[in-house]
């Protein structure tokens, strides 16, 4: 199939271009200016809309702040148009930790570290590397046109279709096989030594920043957890309990015989499936009854004196008024309140249809209020009876000790010599427990975990089909095949063509990145994990795997789905194939990834700040709200889910590393700094003022962040080794190998030295006794926090957000105690 494209040698003339299979799936590769304009239009409009709506819509944009403790230390933001920005900037890390907790602190620490790291890398790339590239890469040989250098450095090689003019300033074809096969010490190729040097420098700089930030996160985490006294900090999870020990008394005796401390309480999980099902049915029935009452009381009333002698006085004497949502109203409060009229009124009773008889083929209508009230009464009786029964014990228990030190000694020790029995792990917060999974056997939980993991892996591979289809359907080759006249029109209009090939692919990838986490979040809750914090960390890993595999490896390493097996087959013959293939193709996608970072940073972060989804859905929810419960839920803060945002940030981090040394990499680094700066302020505002984060993973996301950074370093080093090899600089390419080995060794050391401190509390970090006495001035280290003594003192007194959240809670299935 032929397609016209601009001839670089004769501007204004077009010549034929035959589309290959690869051309069908390569993303667009034209002007970044179009993407910049699109991103700025989206971002600026959303930002100004947020600044205008923020002071007027505090139920959404200050939902968390409105119901938060005033003593939390988080300052109120001014209602001026831009005044909230400097006020938000002045909110310290101490205040973030005190009001939002460890998970928010760790999340924002990653963004701050990335800003500092890529800021330094940008300076070196722009001041040192880019002049070297501009000097050594021959302009005449590369046929540079009159476009700006920003556009030219990111043009794809001539093998790519739909080029607007000229070729890339640096292609992998500039050194052909007719040259010296080894040009490692060729003076004309001396600039490649700078690539080797900066590969080492940027890798070591990344590891230095990560190591320094890891030590700081660990210090803060240890001091934060060591200065508070919650029931979670004193409780450990005991699994693999033998059948002869499955009673509260036996477990208590077993733990106390270890002589590590006294047991305060034991919650042995039992098979509460029947009870949980009844409580779940009751909740659904209660919502139906509330909706029925609300519909009944909203009807227009008619005065009827004859109703005084009727038999429905209890219903007709209900007070009525315009429904006003009461955020504090609980289940036992009145559904709708209002002044009493002192008169009886008539309303049309709501009806419902019930089915009965053989195969439920018969039906009749009945009074809905009476029907649901009677069903609720009978269900309450069943629940009361169910709570009195005894249930079979599971192999899991929550053991609460009298001190944090005793709990940590139990967690970090091996209790039983038999494999798989009496295993100890930190307990989640009581409100974080997924009780439906506690009474499943360990074998069932493992089976579900492996099944979901395998299914997610298969699903990730299946995603190749829609990703390849969407990418190919947005290429001019495909458009030419199905819509030749439209393709010809696009080839004549530069801006329209850029919109199709540049804007749409990045928009499609961004939409998939936003949609897939919802599916993986749904699947992870059925994986058998015992806490919502573990589920949140699992979703982060799954979504990152999807993002990294489909939008990095497939596009760069394989190019198309059809090339996967050929690349893998060649890699078995020659282990350098993967590095060479990645290096050869990664530059072809420079425009795509540059536009992707630009859209994510400049375009979509303001939309996240605006909470566009909540704004768009609010009128729909408002129309559908019937009961005070519905209205109260509308003003509750949205849930901040880290898995929806962290994987994309990690992918951008890896992209910045990979392109940092390549020609034009300073632009990627500059956009990386912009991305993480805007992300830091966006998420800081949402975590402190607008959104809730109910899961409590005690900063466990930092482990995921560090391992993904090390994965990015490996990809970066393999790419640079491949680039050097393709330039026939074999000595420099081999020189990357020690750095790769050093990175893998650092990952091994990280697992043994740092990871345990991100899971447990060291005994020396426990600075307060059970009576809650002041642990001393060294609780929150001055090297981490300085200048905010009030917040530090507040943390020392133990009023952390986690302690406030867990006041009065205990490890008990809510189905046993809920009113």
Coordinates of N, CA and C in Angstrom, one line a residue, residues 631-760:
X631 N -27.4 11.6 50.6 CA -26.8 12.9 50.7 C -25.6 13.0 51.5
X632 N -25.5 12.3 52.6 CA -24.3 12.3 53.4 C -23.1 11.7 52.6
X633 N -23.3 10.6 51.8 CA -22.3 10.0 51.1 C -21.8 10.9 50.0
X634 N -22.6 11.8 49.5 CA -22.2 12.7 48.4 C -21.2 13.7 48.9
X635 N -21.2 14.1 50.2 CA -20.2 15.1 50.7 C -19.1 14.4 51.4
X636 N -19.0 13.1 51.4 CA -17.8 12.4 51.9 C -16.6 12.6 51.0
X637 N -15.4 12.7 51.5 CA -14.2 12.9 50.7 C -14.0 11.7 49.8
X638 N -13.7 11.9 48.5 CA -13.3 10.8 47.6 C -12.1 10.0 48.2
X639 N -12.0 8.8 47.8 CA -10.9 7.9 48.2 C -9.7 8.1 47.3
X640 N -8.6 8.4 48.0 CA -7.3 8.5 47.2 C -6.7 7.1 47.2
X641 N -6.6 6.5 46.0 CA -6.0 5.2 45.7 C -4.7 5.4 45.1
X642 N -3.6 4.9 45.8 CA -2.3 5.1 45.3 C -2.0 4.4 44.0
X643 N -2.7 3.3 43.8 CA -2.5 2.4 42.6 C -3.0 3.2 41.3
X644 N -3.8 4.2 41.4 CA -4.3 4.9 40.3 C -3.2 5.9 39.8
X645 N -2.3 6.3 40.6 CA -1.4 7.4 40.3 C 0.1 7.0 40.4
X646 N 0.5 6.1 41.3 CA 1.9 5.8 41.4 C 2.5 5.0 40.2
X647 N 1.8 4.0 39.6 CA 2.5 3.3 38.5 C 2.8 4.2 37.3
X648 N 2.0 5.2 37.0 CA 2.3 6.1 35.9 C 3.5 7.0 36.3
X649 N 3.6 7.4 37.5 CA 4.7 8.2 37.9 C 6.0 7.4 37.9
X650 N 6.0 6.1 38.2 CA 7.1 5.2 38.1 C 7.5 5.0 36.6
X651 N 6.6 4.9 35.8 CA 6.9 4.8 34.3 C 7.6 6.0 33.8
X652 N 7.1 7.2 34.2 CA 7.7 8.4 33.8 C 9.1 8.5 34.4
X653 N 9.3 8.1 35.6 CA 10.7 8.0 36.2 C 11.6 7.2 35.3
X654 N 11.2 6.0 34.9 CA 12.0 5.1 34.1 C 12.3 5.8 32.7
X655 N 11.3 6.4 32.1 CA 11.5 7.0 30.8 C 12.5 8.2 30.9
X656 N 12.5 8.9 32.0 CA 13.5 10.0 32.2 C 14.9 9.4 32.3
X657 N 15.0 8.3 33.0 CA 16.3 7.6 33.1 C 16.8 7.1 31.7
X658 N 15.9 6.5 31.0 CA 16.3 5.9 29.7 C 16.7 6.9 28.7
X659 N 16.1 8.0 28.6 CA 16.4 9.1 27.6 C 17.4 10.1 28.1
X660 N 17.9 10.0 29.4 CA 18.7 11.1 29.9 C 20.0 11.3 29.2
X661 N 20.6 10.3 28.7 CA 21.9 10.5 28.0 C 21.8 10.6 26.5
X662 N 20.7 10.1 25.9 CA 20.5 10.2 24.5 C 20.4 11.6 24.0
X663 N 20.6 11.9 22.7 CA 20.5 13.2 22.2 C 19.1 13.7 22.4
X664 N 19.0 15.0 22.9 CA 17.7 15.6 23.2 C 17.1 15.1 24.5
X665 N 17.9 14.3 25.3 CA 17.3 13.8 26.5 C 17.1 14.9 27.6
X666 N 17.7 16.0 27.4 CA 17.5 17.1 28.3 C 16.0 17.6 28.3
X667 N 15.4 17.5 27.1 CA 14.0 17.8 27.0 C 13.1 16.9 27.8
X668 N 13.4 15.6 27.8 CA 12.7 14.6 28.6 C 12.9 14.9 30.0
X669 N 14.1 15.2 30.4 CA 14.4 15.5 31.8 C 13.7 16.7 32.3
X670 N 13.6 17.7 31.4 CA 12.9 19.0 31.8 C 11.4 18.7 32.0
X671 N 10.9 17.9 31.1 CA 9.4 17.6 31.3 C 9.3 16.7 32.5
X672 N 10.3 15.9 32.8 CA 10.2 15.1 34.0 C 10.1 15.9 35.3
X673 N 11.0 17.0 35.3 CA 10.9 17.9 36.4 C 9.6 18.5 36.6
X674 N 9.0 19.0 35.4 CA 7.7 19.6 35.4 C 6.6 18.6 35.9
X675 N 6.7 17.4 35.4 CA 5.7 16.3 35.8 C 5.7 16.1 37.3
X676 N 6.9 15.9 37.9 CA 7.0 15.6 39.3 C 6.7 16.8 40.1
X677 N 7.0 18.0 39.6 CA 6.6 19.2 40.4 C 5.1 19.4 40.5
X678 N 4.5 19.3 39.3 CA 3.0 19.5 39.3 C 2.3 18.3 40.1
X679 N 2.9 17.1 39.9 CA 2.3 16.0 40.7 C 2.5 16.1 42.1
X680 N 3.6 16.7 42.6 CA 3.8 16.9 44.0 C 2.7 17.8 44.6
X681 N 2.5 18.9 44.0 CA 1.5 19.9 44.5 C 0.1 19.4 44.4
X682 N -0.2 18.7 43.3 CA -1.5 18.2 43.1 C -1.9 17.1 44.2
X683 N -1.0 16.2 44.4 CA -1.3 15.1 45.3 C -1.2 15.6 46.8
X684 N -0.3 16.6 47.0 CA -0.2 17.2 48.3 C -1.5 17.8 48.7
X685 N -2.1 18.6 47.8 CA -3.4 19.2 48.1 C -4.5 18.1 48.3
X686 N -4.5 17.1 47.5 CA -5.6 16.1 47.6 C -5.5 15.3 48.9
X687 N -4.3 15.0 49.2 CA -4.1 14.1 50.4 C -4.4 14.9 51.7
X688 N -4.1 16.2 51.7 CA -4.3 17.0 52.9 C -5.7 17.6 53.0
X689 N -6.3 17.9 51.9 CA -7.5 18.7 52.0 C -8.7 18.1 51.4
X690 N -8.6 17.3 50.3 CA -9.7 16.9 49.5 C -10.1 15.4 49.6
X691 N -9.1 14.5 49.8 CA -9.4 13.1 49.7 C -9.0 12.3 50.9
X692 N -9.6 11.2 51.1 CA -9.3 10.3 52.2 C -8.5 9.1 51.7
X693 N -7.7 8.5 52.6 CA -6.9 7.3 52.2 C -7.1 6.3 53.3
X694 N -8.2 5.5 53.3 CA -8.5 4.6 54.4 C -7.5 3.5 54.6
X695 N -6.9 3.1 53.5 CA -5.9 2.0 53.7 C -4.7 2.5 54.5
X696 N -4.1 1.6 55.3 CA -3.0 1.9 56.1 C -1.9 0.9 55.9
X697 N -0.9 1.2 55.1 CA 0.2 0.2 54.7 C 1.5 0.6 55.4
X698 N 1.5 1.5 56.3 CA 2.7 1.9 57.1 C 3.9 2.2 56.2
X699 N 3.6 2.9 55.1 CA 4.7 3.3 54.2 C 5.3 2.1 53.3
X700 N 4.6 1.0 53.2 CA 5.1 -0.1 52.4 C 5.3 0.2 51.0
X701 N 4.7 1.2 50.4 CA 4.8 1.5 49.0 C 6.3 1.9 48.7
X702 N 7.1 2.3 49.7 CA 8.5 2.6 49.4 C 9.3 1.4 48.9
X703 N 9.0 0.3 49.4 CA 9.6 -0.9 48.8 C 9.4 -1.1 47.3
X704 N 8.1 -0.9 47.0 CA 7.7 -1.0 45.5 C 8.4 0.0 44.7
X705 N 8.5 1.2 45.2 CA 9.1 2.3 44.5 C 10.6 2.0 44.3
X706 N 11.3 1.6 45.3 CA 12.7 1.3 45.2 C 13.0 0.2 44.2
X707 N 12.3 -0.9 44.2 CA 12.5 -2.0 43.3 C 12.2 -1.6 41.9
X708 N 11.2 -0.7 41.7 CA 10.9 -0.3 40.3 C 12.0 0.7 39.8
X709 N 12.5 1.5 40.7 CA 13.6 2.4 40.3 C 14.8 1.6 39.9
X710 N 15.1 0.5 40.6 CA 16.3 -0.4 40.2 C 16.0 -1.1 38.9
X711 N 14.7 -1.5 38.7 CA 14.4 -2.0 37.4 C 14.6 -1.0 36.3
X712 N 14.3 0.3 36.5 CA 14.5 1.3 35.6 C 16.0 1.5 35.3
X713 N 16.8 1.4 36.3 CA 18.3 1.5 36.1 C 18.8 0.4 35.2
X714 N 18.3 -0.8 35.4 CA 18.7 -2.0 34.6 C 18.3 -1.7 33.1
X715 N 17.1 -1.3 32.9 CA 16.7 -1.0 31.6 C 17.5 0.1 31.0
X716 N 17.8 1.2 31.7 CA 18.6 2.3 31.3 C 20.0 1.8 30.9
X717 N 20.6 1.0 31.7 CA 22.0 0.5 31.4 C 22.0 -0.5 30.2
X718 N 21.0 -1.3 30.1 CA 20.9 -2.2 28.9 C 20.7 -1.4 27.6
X719 N 19.9 -0.3 27.7 CA 19.7 0.5 26.5 C 21.0 1.2 26.1
X720 N 21.7 1.8 27.1 CA 22.9 2.5 26.7 C 24.0 1.5 26.2
X721 N 24.0 0.3 26.7 CA 25.0 -0.7 26.2 C 24.6 -1.0 24.8
X722 N 23.3 -1.2 24.5 CA 22.9 -1.5 23.1 C 23.2 -0.3 22.2
X723 N 23.0 0.9 22.6 CA 23.3 2.1 21.8 C 24.8 2.1 21.4
X724 N 25.6 1.9 22.4 CA 27.1 1.9 22.2 C 27.5 0.8 21.2
X725 N 26.9 -0.4 21.4 CA 27.2 -1.5 20.6 C 26.8 -1.2 19.1
X726 N 25.6 -0.6 18.9 CA 25.2 -0.3 17.6 C 26.0 0.8 16.9
X727 N 26.7 1.6 17.7 CA 27.7 2.5 17.2 C 29.0 1.9 17.0
X728 N 29.2 0.6 17.2 CA 30.4 -0.1 17.0 C 31.4 0.3 18.1
X729 N 31.0 0.8 19.2 CA 31.9 1.1 20.3 C 31.8 -0.1 21.3
X730 N 32.4 -1.2 20.9 CA 32.2 -2.4 21.7 C 32.9 -2.3 23.1
X731 N 34.0 -1.6 23.2 CA 34.7 -1.5 24.5 C 33.8 -0.7 25.5
X732 N 33.2 0.4 25.0 CA 32.4 1.2 25.9 C 31.1 0.4 26.2
X733 N 30.6 -0.4 25.2 CA 29.4 -1.2 25.5 C 29.6 -2.2 26.5
X734 N 30.8 -2.8 26.5 CA 31.2 -3.8 27.5 C 31.4 -3.2 28.8
X735 N 31.9 -1.9 28.8 CA 32.1 -1.2 30.1 C 30.9 -0.9 30.9
X736 N 29.7 -1.1 30.3 CA 28.5 -0.9 31.1 C 28.2 -2.1 32.0
X737 N 28.8 -3.2 31.6 CA 28.5 -4.5 32.3 C 28.9 -4.4 33.8
X738 N 30.0 -3.9 34.3 CA 30.3 -3.8 35.7 C 29.2 -3.0 36.4
X739 N 28.7 -1.9 35.8 CA 27.7 -1.1 36.4 C 26.4 -1.9 36.5
X740 N 26.1 -2.7 35.5 CA 24.9 -3.5 35.6 C 25.0 -4.5 36.8
X741 N 26.1 -5.1 36.9 CA 26.3 -6.1 38.0 C 26.3 -5.4 39.3
X742 N 26.8 -4.2 39.4 CA 26.7 -3.4 40.7 C 25.3 -3.0 41.0
X743 N 24.5 -2.7 40.0 CA 23.1 -2.4 40.3 C 22.3 -3.6 40.8
X744 N 22.6 -4.8 40.3 CA 21.9 -6.0 40.7 C 22.4 -6.4 42.1
X745 N 23.7 -6.1 42.4 CA 24.2 -6.4 43.8 C 23.5 -5.4 44.8
X746 N 23.4 -4.1 44.4 CA 22.7 -3.2 45.3 C 21.2 -3.6 45.5
X747 N 20.6 -4.2 44.5 CA 19.2 -4.6 44.8 C 19.2 -5.8 45.7
X748 N 20.2 -6.7 45.7 CA 20.3 -7.8 46.6 C 20.6 -7.3 48.0
X749 N 21.4 -6.3 48.1 CA 21.7 -5.7 49.5 C 20.5 -5.0 50.0
X750 N 19.8 -4.3 49.1 CA 18.6 -3.6 49.6 C 17.6 -4.5 50.2
X751 N 17.5 -5.7 49.6 CA 16.5 -6.6 50.1 C 16.8 -7.1 51.5
X752 N 18.1 -7.2 51.8 CA 18.5 -7.8 53.1 C 18.8 -6.7 54.1
X753 N 19.2 -5.5 53.7 CA 19.5 -4.5 54.7 C 18.4 -3.5 55.0
X754 N 17.6 -3.1 54.0 CA 16.7 -2.1 54.1 C 15.2 -2.6 54.2
X755 N 14.9 -3.6 53.5 CA 13.5 -4.1 53.4 C 12.9 -4.4 54.8
X756 N 13.7 -5.2 55.6 CA 13.1 -5.5 56.9 C 12.7 -4.3 57.7
X757 N 13.4 -3.2 57.6 CA 13.1 -2.0 58.4 C 11.9 -1.3 57.8
X758 N 11.5 -1.6 56.6 CA 10.2 -1.1 56.0 C 9.0 -1.9 56.3
X759 N 9.2 -3.1 57.0 CA 8.1 -3.9 57.4 C 7.9 -4.0 58.9
X760 N 9.0 -3.9 59.7 CA 8.9 -4.1 61.1 C 9.4 -2.8 61.9

